Amino acid sequence: MLGPGTWEPWFLLLVATLSIVIANQHHQFDNHSVHLHERTTTRKPRNDSYFQDEPSLKLPPIRIPHLRHHHVTHWGPYFENVKNEDVSTGGVRHVAVHLGTTAMLDCRVAMLSDKTVMWMRRNGERVSLLTVAKNTYSSDLRYSLYFQYPNNWRLAISSVRREDHGLYVCQVNTHPPRMLTTNVTILAPEIRILDEAGHEVADRYYKTGSGVELACIVRSSWRTIGNLVPTWLKNGAKIPDHVKIYHVNGSAEKLVTRIYIESAAKSDSGEYTCSFDQHSTSLVHLHVLNGEKQAAVHHDQWNSGRTERPNRKTITVFLAILLSDLLAVIQK
């Protein structure tokens, strides 16, 4: 056990030892900090071979989403076709419609926003309002509006007639208004009535007891023509039973229907009409006359579809009379 005066040397020795240990630890920490700083601040010199040795990183190509053209250049409503192409400056569109069918006129309006679509019909200087939005304003019930999602404002014309041809305008109420014009052409069957000689006739003369044969020729580009047949009427009523009707096999674009009267009587005179699908009609006036001479005159004049030319003798007599009158005037 240490005495009262012997602990001071030991205490001093302990303090000196701790000081040495702490100094050594501080020196090692400083050296580690210096090495760490050199590692973080030192840059390896650029060497092309160094980059070539490392494997290249292949990135997938950047895909840019497809942007619609009108998102870039259009700031308001415009017209487009079925391929979403701008047709606002495409001029007049042409649509052909078969007679008696339903016409559907397309009007695709992109970026309509709060604007309104209307249909009008232009006939010369006259303009008729047909529809506004989905409402119909025409007194003709054949007109209606069918909206086809997403942007097609279709004008429907049911039971198309010949007089429905012309210009139809789809308009958007912008400022100034934007318009798309459609020219409608009606495809109607061609109907002709021919006589026995194959001449087209509107009036036909026969003498009593003669045989009568007329043919109704229907030509059309409508492929469903084979499902229909022409209809004959006399004075708007059914053909009499003694008048025979023959349907001749034609083609997909041609139909032939004939009527035959074995011995014509005066009662067979009248207006004979040939109609096709209740939309196209042609007519002929049939005249049955008594007396061979009168019938022969009309037969010579009308049967061949030609008028008789004056002969040379008639011309000579006419010129002689004209010359005689001229001399009489001069002598006066």
mmCIF file of C-alpha atoms in Angstrom:
data_model
loop_
_atom_site.group_PDB
_atom_site.id
_atom_site.type_symbol
_atom_site.label_atom_id
_atom_site.label_comp_id
_atom_site.label_asym_id
_atom_site.label_seq_id
_atom_site.Cartn_x
_atom_site.Cartn_y
_atom_site.Cartn_z
ATOM 1 C CA MET A 1 0.000 0.000 0.000
ATOM 2 C CA LEU A 2 1.357 3.383 -0.992
ATOM 3 C CA GLY A 3 2.077 5.950 1.565
ATOM 4 C CA PRO A 4 0.831 9.466 1.634
ATOM 5 C CA GLY A 5 3.828 10.767 -0.312
ATOM 6 C CA THR A 6 4.312 8.030 -2.867
ATOM 7 C CA TRP A 7 1.173 8.330 -5.135
ATOM 8 C CA GLU A 8 2.246 11.494 -6.982
ATOM 9 C CA PRO A 9 4.943 9.725 -9.132
ATOM 10 C CA TRP A 10 2.463 7.042 -10.171
ATOM 11 C CA PHE A 11 -0.160 9.576 -11.102
ATOM 12 C CA LEU A 12 2.295 11.502 -13.215
ATOM 13 C CA LEU A 13 3.361 8.284 -14.976
ATOM 14 C CA LEU A 14 -0.288 7.434 -15.781
ATOM 15 C CA VAL A 15 -0.956 10.897 -17.198
ATOM 16 C CA ALA A 16 2.167 10.709 -19.380
ATOM 17 C CA THR A 17 1.152 7.281 -20.731
ATOM 18 C CA LEU A 18 -2.363 8.457 -21.637
ATOM 19 C CA SER A 19 -0.957 11.520 -23.366
ATOM 20 C CA ILE A 20 1.298 9.356 -25.532
ATOM 21 C CA VAL A 21 -1.565 7.035 -26.497
ATOM 22 C CA ILE A 22 -3.904 9.923 -27.397
ATOM 23 C CA ALA A 23 -1.190 11.596 -29.504
ATOM 24 C CA ASN A 24 -0.615 8.405 -31.504
ATOM 25 C CA GLN A 25 -4.357 7.996 -32.210
ATOM 26 C CA HIS A 26 -4.673 11.599 -33.409
ATOM 27 C CA HIS A 27 -1.758 11.170 -35.825
ATOM 28 C CA GLN A 28 -3.286 8.041 -37.410
ATOM 29 C CA PHE A 29 -6.622 9.834 -37.923
ATOM 30 C CA ASP A 30 -4.913 12.734 -39.709
ATOM 31 C CA ASN A 31 -3.074 10.385 -42.057
ATOM 32 C CA HIS A 32 -6.343 8.576 -42.947
ATOM 33 C CA SER A 33 -8.096 11.872 -43.733
ATOM 34 C CA VAL A 34 -5.265 12.952 -46.040
ATOM 35 C CA HIS A 35 -5.386 9.692 -48.008
ATOM 36 C CA LEU A 36 -9.168 9.900 -48.295
ATOM 37 C CA HIS A 37 -8.988 13.437 -49.656
ATOM 38 C CA GLU A 38 -6.420 12.443 -52.279
ATOM 39 C CA ARG A 39 -8.582 9.550 -53.489
ATOM 40 C CA THR A 40 -11.664 11.712 -53.899
ATOM 41 C CA THR A 41 -9.936 14.632 -55.621
ATOM 42 C CA THR A 42 -7.621 12.748 -57.977
ATOM 43 C CA ARG A 43 -9.041 12.162 -61.513
ATOM 44 C CA LYS A 44 -7.808 9.521 -63.885
ATOM 45 C CA PRO A 45 -6.479 11.156 -67.069
ATOM 46 C CA ARG A 46 -8.730 10.744 -70.152
ATOM 47 C CA ASN A 47 -7.624 7.936 -72.356
ATOM 48 C CA ASP A 48 -9.574 6.735 -75.393
ATOM 49 C CA SER A 49 -8.368 3.227 -74.865
ATOM 50 C CA TYR A 50 -9.799 3.343 -71.392
ATOM 51 C CA PHE A 51 -13.315 4.025 -72.750
ATOM 52 C CA GLN A 52 -12.903 1.521 -75.550
ATOM 53 C CA ASP A 53 -12.066 -1.241 -73.129
ATOM 54 C CA GLU A 54 -15.297 -0.791 -71.243
ATOM 55 C CA PRO A 55 -18.462 -2.358 -72.791
ATOM 56 C CA SER A 56 -20.759 0.171 -74.576
ATOM 57 C CA LEU A 57 -24.214 0.746 -73.103
ATOM 58 C CA LYS A 58 -27.030 0.313 -75.687
ATOM 59 C CA LEU A 59 -30.149 2.285 -74.863
ATOM 60 C CA PRO A 60 -33.521 1.594 -76.534
ATOM 61 C CA PRO A 61 -34.620 4.218 -79.108
ATOM 62 C CA ILE A 62 -36.733 7.024 -77.794
ATOM 63 C CA ARG A 63 -40.327 6.662 -79.001
ATOM 64 C CA ILE A 64 -42.239 9.883 -79.478
ATOM 65 C CA PRO A 65 -46.018 9.409 -79.412
ATOM 66 C CA HIS A 66 -47.808 10.200 -82.700
ATOM 67 C CA LEU A 67 -49.472 13.593 -82.597
ATOM 68 C CA ARG A 68 -52.518 14.329 -84.758
ATOM 69 C CA HIS A 69 -51.888 17.026 -87.274
ATOM 70 C CA HIS A 70 -54.724 19.242 -86.107
ATOM 71 C CA HIS A 71 -53.279 19.392 -82.579
ATOM 72 C CA VAL A 72 -50.462 21.405 -84.034
ATOM 73 C CA THR A 73 -51.997 23.504 -86.807
ATOM 74 C CA HIS A 74 -55.737 23.709 -86.038
ATOM 75 C CA TRP A 75 -57.243 25.967 -83.435
ATOM 76 C CA GLY A 76 -60.902 25.427 -84.241
ATOM 77 C CA PRO A 77 -63.384 23.123 -85.973
ATOM 78 C CA TYR A 78 -62.461 21.648 -89.339
ATOM 79 C CA PHE A 79 -63.788 18.956 -91.685
ATOM 80 C CA GLU A 80 -62.102 15.601 -92.145
ATOM 81 C CA ASN A 81 -62.720 12.471 -94.200
ATOM 82 C CA VAL A 82 -62.981 8.860 -93.105
ATOM 83 C CA LYS A 83 -59.161 8.687 -92.919
ATOM 84 C CA ASN A 84 -59.058 11.629 -90.489
ATOM 85 C CA GLU A 85 -57.518 13.816 -93.187
ATOM 86 C CA ASP A 86 -58.341 17.506 -93.407
ATOM 87 C CA VAL A 87 -60.768 18.202 -96.275
ATOM 88 C CA SER A 88 -61.718 21.752 -95.323
ATOM 89 C CA THR A 89 -60.096 23.075 -98.503
ATOM 90 C CA GLY A 90 -60.931 20.104 -100.724
ATOM 91 C CA GLY A 91 -63.572 21.876 -102.810
ATOM 92 C CA VAL A 92 -66.903 20.216 -103.651
ATOM 93 C CA ARG A 93 -67.449 16.540 -102.910
ATOM 94 C CA HIS A 94 -69.472 14.441 -105.366
ATOM 95 C CA VAL A 95 -71.909 11.738 -104.253
ATOM 96 C CA ALA A 96 -74.034 9.536 -106.546
ATOM 97 C CA VAL A 97 -77.273 8.073 -105.132
ATOM 98 C CA HIS A 98 -79.658 5.585 -106.690
ATOM 99 C CA LEU A 99 -83.214 6.694 -107.227
ATOM 100 C CA GLY A 100 -85.578 5.537 -104.466
ATOM 101 C CA THR A 101 -82.843 4.666 -101.963
ATOM 102 C CA THR A 102 -81.737 6.555 -98.817
ATOM 103 C CA ALA A 103 -78.885 9.007 -99.248
ATOM 104 C CA MET A 104 -76.434 9.452 -96.349
ATOM 105 C CA LEU A 105 -74.264 12.581 -96.641
ATOM 106 C CA ASP A 106 -71.265 12.594 -94.303
ATOM 107 C CA CYS A 107 -70.006 15.641 -92.425
ATOM 108 C CA ARG A 108 -67.174 14.822 -90.013
ATOM 109 C CA VAL A 109 -66.238 17.806 -87.873
ATOM 110 C CA ALA A 110 -63.147 17.599 -85.675
ATOM 111 C CA MET A 111 -62.584 19.845 -82.655
ATOM 112 C CA LEU A 112 -66.168 21.102 -82.726
ATOM 113 C CA SER A 113 -66.087 22.257 -79.086
ATOM 114 C CA ASP A 114 -69.098 24.514 -78.394
ATOM 115 C CA LYS A 115 -69.896 25.215 -82.069
ATOM 116 C CA THR A 116 -73.014 24.016 -83.930
ATOM 117 C CA VAL A 117 -73.359 22.024 -87.158
ATOM 118 C CA MET A 118 -76.179 22.750 -89.611
ATOM 119 C CA TRP A 119 -77.211 21.410 -93.009
ATOM 120 C CA MET A 120 -78.587 23.560 -95.835
ATOM 121 C CA ARG A 121 -79.633 22.973 -99.423
ATOM 122 C CA ARG A 122 -78.574 25.457 -102.083
ATOM 123 C CA ASN A 123 -80.665 25.747 -105.230
ATOM 124 C CA GLY A 124 -79.337 28.642 -107.265
ATOM 125 C CA GLU A 125 -79.758 31.759 -105.149
ATOM 126 C CA ARG A 126 -82.201 30.023 -102.829
ATOM 127 C CA VAL A 127 -80.932 28.453 -99.582
ATOM 128 C CA SER A 128 -83.146 26.165 -97.478
ATOM 129 C CA LEU A 129 -82.330 25.276 -93.873
ATOM 130 C CA LEU A 130 -82.637 21.530 -93.248
ATOM 131 C CA THR A 131 -81.139 20.737 -89.815
ATOM 132 C CA VAL A 132 -79.503 22.501 -86.861
ATOM 133 C CA ALA A 133 -77.525 20.260 -84.520
ATOM 134 C CA LYS A 134 -79.735 17.158 -84.166
ATOM 135 C CA ASN A 135 -83.000 19.007 -84.888
ATOM 136 C CA THR A 136 -84.787 19.010 -88.261
ATOM 137 C CA TYR A 137 -86.199 22.301 -89.553
ATOM 138 C CA SER A 138 -87.453 21.177 -92.969
ATOM 139 C CA SER A 139 -91.123 20.586 -93.684
ATOM 140 C CA ASP A 140 -90.060 17.667 -95.873
ATOM 141 C CA LEU A 141 -90.130 14.668 -93.538
ATOM 142 C CA ARG A 142 -87.662 12.793 -95.732
ATOM 143 C CA TYR A 143 -84.819 14.856 -94.221
ATOM 144 C CA SER A 144 -83.309 13.860 -90.871
ATOM 145 C CA LEU A 145 -80.011 14.024 -88.960
ATOM 146 C CA TYR A 146 -78.184 10.891 -87.790
ATOM 147 C CA PHE A 147 -75.168 11.505 -85.558
ATOM 148 C CA GLN A 148 -72.482 8.844 -85.894
ATOM 149 C CA TYR A 149 -69.942 8.737 -83.062
ATOM 150 C CA PRO A 150 -67.522 10.369 -82.650
ATOM 151 C CA ASN A 151 -67.953 13.362 -84.988
ATOM 152 C CA ASN A 152 -70.049 12.513 -88.083
ATOM 153 C CA TRP A 153 -73.165 14.670 -88.547
ATOM 154 C CA ARG A 154 -74.890 12.667 -91.317
ATOM 155 C CA LEU A 155 -77.772 14.101 -93.313
ATOM 156 C CA ALA A 156 -80.250 11.390 -94.352
ATOM 157 C CA ILE A 157 -82.579 11.762 -97.343
ATOM 158 C CA SER A 158 -85.038 8.888 -97.601
ATOM 159 C CA SER A 159 -86.818 7.787 -100.806
ATOM 160 C CA VAL A 160 -84.559 9.873 -103.030
ATOM 161 C CA ARG A 161 -86.303 11.590 -105.947
ATOM 162 C CA ARG A 162 -85.005 12.985 -109.194
ATOM 163 C CA GLU A 163 -85.447 16.548 -107.948
ATOM 164 C CA ASP A 164 -83.188 15.878 -104.937
ATOM 165 C CA HIS A 165 -80.065 16.426 -107.031
ATOM 166 C CA GLY A 166 -77.975 19.506 -106.329
ATOM 167 C CA LEU A 167 -75.773 21.107 -103.686
ATOM 168 C CA TYR A 168 -75.988 20.398 -99.952
ATOM 169 C CA VAL A 169 -73.900 22.430 -97.496
ATOM 170 C CA CYS A 170 -72.690 21.366 -94.045
ATOM 171 C CA GLN A 171 -71.810 24.523 -92.088
ATOM 172 C CA VAL A 172 -70.186 25.213 -88.717
ATOM 173 C CA ASN A 173 -71.098 28.521 -87.070
ATOM 174 C CA THR A 174 -67.562 29.848 -86.709
ATOM 175 C CA HIS A 175 -66.523 33.344 -87.767
ATOM 176 C CA PRO A 176 -66.306 33.273 -90.688
ATOM 177 C CA PRO A 177 -68.494 30.159 -91.155
ATOM 178 C CA ARG A 178 -66.782 26.990 -92.328
ATOM 179 C CA MET A 179 -68.638 25.045 -95.013
ATOM 180 C CA LEU A 180 -68.365 21.659 -96.713
ATOM 181 C CA THR A 181 -70.334 21.330 -99.980
ATOM 182 C CA THR A 182 -71.617 18.032 -101.382
ATOM 183 C CA ASN A 183 -72.962 17.734 -104.931
ATOM 184 C CA VAL A 184 -75.593 14.971 -105.141
ATOM 185 C CA THR A 185 -76.251 13.187 -108.430
ATOM 186 C CA ILE A 186 -79.300 10.922 -108.804
ATOM 187 C CA LEU A 187 -78.785 7.663 -110.680
ATOM 188 C CA ALA A 188 -82.115 6.861 -112.298
ATOM 189 C CA PRO A 189 -82.888 3.940 -114.615
ATOM 190 C CA GLU A 190 -83.219 4.803 -118.295
ATOM 191 C CA ILE A 191 -86.587 3.667 -119.685
ATOM 192 C CA ARG A 192 -87.420 3.649 -123.385
ATOM 193 C CA ILE A 193 -90.453 2.360 -125.314
ATOM 194 C CA LEU A 194 -89.652 0.981 -128.760
ATOM 195 C CA ASP A 195 -91.907 -0.118 -131.623
ATOM 196 C CA GLU A 196 -91.600 -3.210 -133.810
ATOM 197 C CA ALA A 197 -88.811 -1.599 -135.852
ATOM 198 C CA GLY A 198 -86.766 -0.742 -132.753
ATOM 199 C CA HIS A 199 -87.495 3.013 -132.918
ATOM 200 C CA GLU A 200 -88.263 4.986 -129.783
ATOM 201 C CA VAL A 201 -91.804 6.363 -129.994
ATOM 202 C CA ALA A 202 -94.064 8.687 -128.044
ATOM 203 C CA ASP A 203 -97.075 8.389 -130.410
ATOM 204 C CA ARG A 204 -97.958 5.305 -132.446
ATOM 205 C CA TYR A 205 -100.706 4.935 -135.076
ATOM 206 C CA TYR A 206 -102.313 1.675 -136.184
ATOM 207 C CA LYS A 207 -105.316 0.708 -138.289
ATOM 208 C CA THR A 208 -107.983 -1.557 -136.844
ATOM 209 C CA GLY A 209 -107.136 -5.241 -136.993
ATOM 210 C CA SER A 210 -103.378 -4.621 -136.999
ATOM 211 C CA GLY A 211 -101.002 -6.395 -134.660
ATOM 212 C CA VAL A 212 -99.416 -4.170 -132.000
ATOM 213 C CA GLU A 213 -96.097 -4.916 -130.282
ATOM 214 C CA LEU A 214 -94.269 -2.494 -128.007
ATOM 215 C CA ALA A 215 -91.126 -3.116 -125.939
ATOM 216 C CA CYS A 216 -90.104 -1.428 -122.668
ATOM 217 C CA ILE A 217 -86.308 -1.348 -122.242
ATOM 218 C CA VAL A 218 -84.894 -0.559 -118.760
ATOM 219 C CA ARG A 219 -81.180 0.122 -118.317
ATOM 220 C CA SER A 220 -79.611 0.859 -114.954
ATOM 221 C CA SER A 221 -76.268 0.637 -113.152
ATOM 222 C CA TRP A 222 -78.101 -0.573 -110.066
ATOM 223 C CA ARG A 223 -77.020 -4.187 -109.521
ATOM 224 C CA THR A 224 -80.294 -5.143 -107.823
ATOM 225 C CA ILE A 225 -82.231 -4.507 -111.016
ATOM 226 C CA GLY A 226 -82.720 -8.250 -111.445
ATOM 227 C CA ASN A 227 -85.076 -8.334 -108.463
ATOM 228 C CA LEU A 228 -87.525 -5.926 -110.115
ATOM 229 C CA VAL A 229 -89.603 -5.965 -113.292
ATOM 230 C CA PRO A 230 -91.138 -3.104 -115.313
ATOM 231 C CA THR A 231 -94.883 -2.543 -114.964
ATOM 232 C CA TRP A 232 -97.255 -1.698 -117.822
ATOM 233 C CA LEU A 233 -100.432 0.349 -117.292
ATOM 234 C CA LYS A 234 -103.129 1.678 -119.624
ATOM 235 C CA ASN A 235 -104.543 5.088 -118.690
ATOM 236 C CA GLY A 236 -103.202 4.563 -115.156
ATOM 237 C CA ALA A 237 -105.045 1.240 -114.697
ATOM 238 C CA LYS A 238 -104.282 -2.429 -115.178
ATOM 239 C CA ILE A 239 -103.583 -3.665 -118.696
ATOM 240 C CA PRO A 240 -106.685 -5.387 -120.244
ATOM 241 C CA ASP A 241 -106.599 -9.159 -120.227
ATOM 242 C CA HIS A 242 -106.442 -9.497 -124.014
ATOM 243 C CA VAL A 243 -103.143 -7.564 -124.040
ATOM 244 C CA LYS A 244 -100.327 -10.080 -123.576
ATOM 245 C CA ILE A 245 -97.253 -9.185 -121.474
ATOM 246 C CA TYR A 246 -93.924 -10.957 -121.997
ATOM 247 C CA HIS A 247 -90.877 -10.600 -119.734
ATOM 248 C CA VAL A 248 -87.742 -11.215 -121.779
ATOM 249 C CA ASN A 249 -84.535 -12.377 -120.094
ATOM 250 C CA GLY A 250 -82.107 -9.481 -120.141
ATOM 251 C CA SER A 251 -78.934 -8.927 -118.118
ATOM 252 C CA ALA A 252 -77.880 -7.534 -114.759
ATOM 253 C CA GLU A 253 -78.195 -4.013 -116.185
ATOM 254 C CA LYS A 254 -80.979 -4.460 -118.733
ATOM 255 C CA LEU A 255 -84.609 -5.583 -118.613
ATOM 256 C CA VAL A 256 -87.038 -6.026 -121.506
ATOM 257 C CA THR A 257 -90.827 -6.297 -121.173
ATOM 258 C CA ARG A 258 -93.107 -6.478 -124.223
ATOM 259 C CA ILE A 259 -96.846 -6.068 -124.753
ATOM 260 C CA TYR A 260 -98.675 -7.605 -127.703
ATOM 261 C CA ILE A 261 -102.169 -7.021 -129.117
ATOM 262 C CA GLU A 262 -103.082 -9.581 -131.773
ATOM 263 C CA SER A 263 -105.869 -7.550 -133.432
ATOM 264 C CA ALA A 264 -106.069 -3.898 -132.417
ATOM 265 C CA ALA A 265 -109.484 -2.287 -131.941
ATOM 266 C CA LYS A 266 -110.407 1.343 -131.492
ATOM 267 C CA SER A 267 -110.928 0.627 -127.768
ATOM 268 C CA ASP A 268 -107.199 -0.170 -127.498
ATOM 269 C CA SER A 269 -106.353 3.486 -128.050
ATOM 270 C CA GLY A 270 -105.006 5.283 -125.004
ATOM 271 C CA GLU A 271 -101.917 6.132 -122.945
ATOM 272 C CA TYR A 272 -99.644 3.192 -122.176
ATOM 273 C CA THR A 273 -96.989 3.678 -119.454
ATOM 274 C CA CYS A 274 -94.035 1.540 -118.473
ATOM 275 C CA SER A 275 -92.756 2.124 -114.904
ATOM 276 C CA PHE A 276 -89.797 0.745 -113.012
ATOM 277 C CA ASP A 277 -89.746 0.659 -109.210
ATOM 278 C CA GLN A 278 -92.373 3.453 -109.129
ATOM 279 C CA HIS A 279 -89.674 6.058 -109.742
ATOM 280 C CA SER A 280 -89.019 6.051 -113.493
ATOM 281 C CA THR A 281 -91.750 6.078 -116.133
ATOM 282 C CA SER A 282 -91.980 6.287 -119.907
ATOM 283 C CA LEU A 283 -95.196 6.528 -121.937
ATOM 284 C CA VAL A 284 -96.573 6.188 -125.446
ATOM 285 C CA HIS A 285 -99.903 7.317 -126.896
ATOM 286 C CA LEU A 286 -101.469 4.528 -128.943
ATOM 287 C CA HIS A 287 -103.945 5.530 -131.702
ATOM 288 C CA VAL A 288 -106.067 2.917 -133.471
ATOM 289 C CA LEU A 289 -107.824 4.494 -136.489
ATOM 290 C CA ASN A 290 -110.685 3.309 -138.745
ATOM 291 C CA GLY A 291 -110.136 3.324 -142.540
ATOM 292 C CA GLU A 292 -107.079 2.071 -144.326
ATOM 293 C CA LYS A 293 -106.229 5.353 -146.074
ATOM 294 C CA GLN A 294 -106.169 7.490 -142.952
ATOM 295 C CA ALA A 295 -104.287 4.860 -141.004
ATOM 296 C CA ALA A 296 -101.832 4.433 -143.877
ATOM 297 C CA VAL A 297 -101.048 8.149 -143.902
ATOM 298 C CA HIS A 298 -100.274 8.106 -140.218
ATOM 299 C CA HIS A 299 -98.493 4.803 -140.608
ATOM 300 C CA ASP A 300 -96.140 6.246 -143.238
ATOM 301 C CA GLN A 301 -95.557 9.381 -141.200
ATOM 302 C CA TRP A 302 -95.154 7.946 -137.716
ATOM 303 C CA ASN A 303 -94.358 4.262 -137.938
ATOM 304 C CA SER A 304 -90.745 4.677 -138.971
ATOM 305 C CA GLY A 305 -90.239 7.715 -136.773
ATOM 306 C CA ARG A 306 -89.478 9.850 -139.833
ATOM 307 C CA THR A 307 -91.432 12.528 -141.691
ATOM 308 C CA GLU A 308 -91.715 12.343 -145.482
ATOM 309 C CA ARG A 309 -89.439 14.583 -147.481
ATOM 310 C CA PRO A 310 -91.052 16.571 -150.369
ATOM 311 C CA ASN A 311 -90.184 15.125 -153.787
ATOM 312 C CA ARG A 312 -88.652 17.049 -156.720
ATOM 313 C CA LYS A 313 -91.976 17.644 -158.486
ATOM 314 C CA THR A 314 -93.466 19.300 -155.393
ATOM 315 C CA ILE A 315 -90.446 21.575 -155.074
ATOM 316 C CA THR A 316 -90.674 22.593 -158.752
ATOM 317 C CA VAL A 317 -94.361 23.492 -158.488
ATOM 318 C CA PHE A 318 -93.710 25.489 -155.340
ATOM 319 C CA LEU A 319 -90.903 27.482 -156.959
ATOM 320 C CA ALA A 320 -93.061 28.171 -160.062
ATOM 321 C CA ILE A 321 -95.868 29.557 -157.902
ATOM 322 C CA LEU A 322 -93.405 31.668 -155.941
ATOM 323 C CA LEU A 323 -91.856 33.052 -159.146
ATOM 324 C CA SER A 324 -95.275 33.866 -160.624
ATOM 325 C CA ASP A 325 -96.246 35.831 -157.511
ATOM 326 C CA LEU A 326 -92.949 37.687 -157.597
ATOM 327 C CA LEU A 327 -93.444 38.738 -161.252
ATOM 328 C CA ALA A 328 -96.965 39.946 -160.519
ATOM 329 C CA VAL A 329 -95.613 42.177 -157.756
ATOM 330 C CA ILE A 330 -92.921 43.624 -160.053
ATOM 331 C CA GLN A 331 -95.423 44.444 -162.828
ATOM 332 C CA LYS A 332 -97.535 46.420 -160.414
#
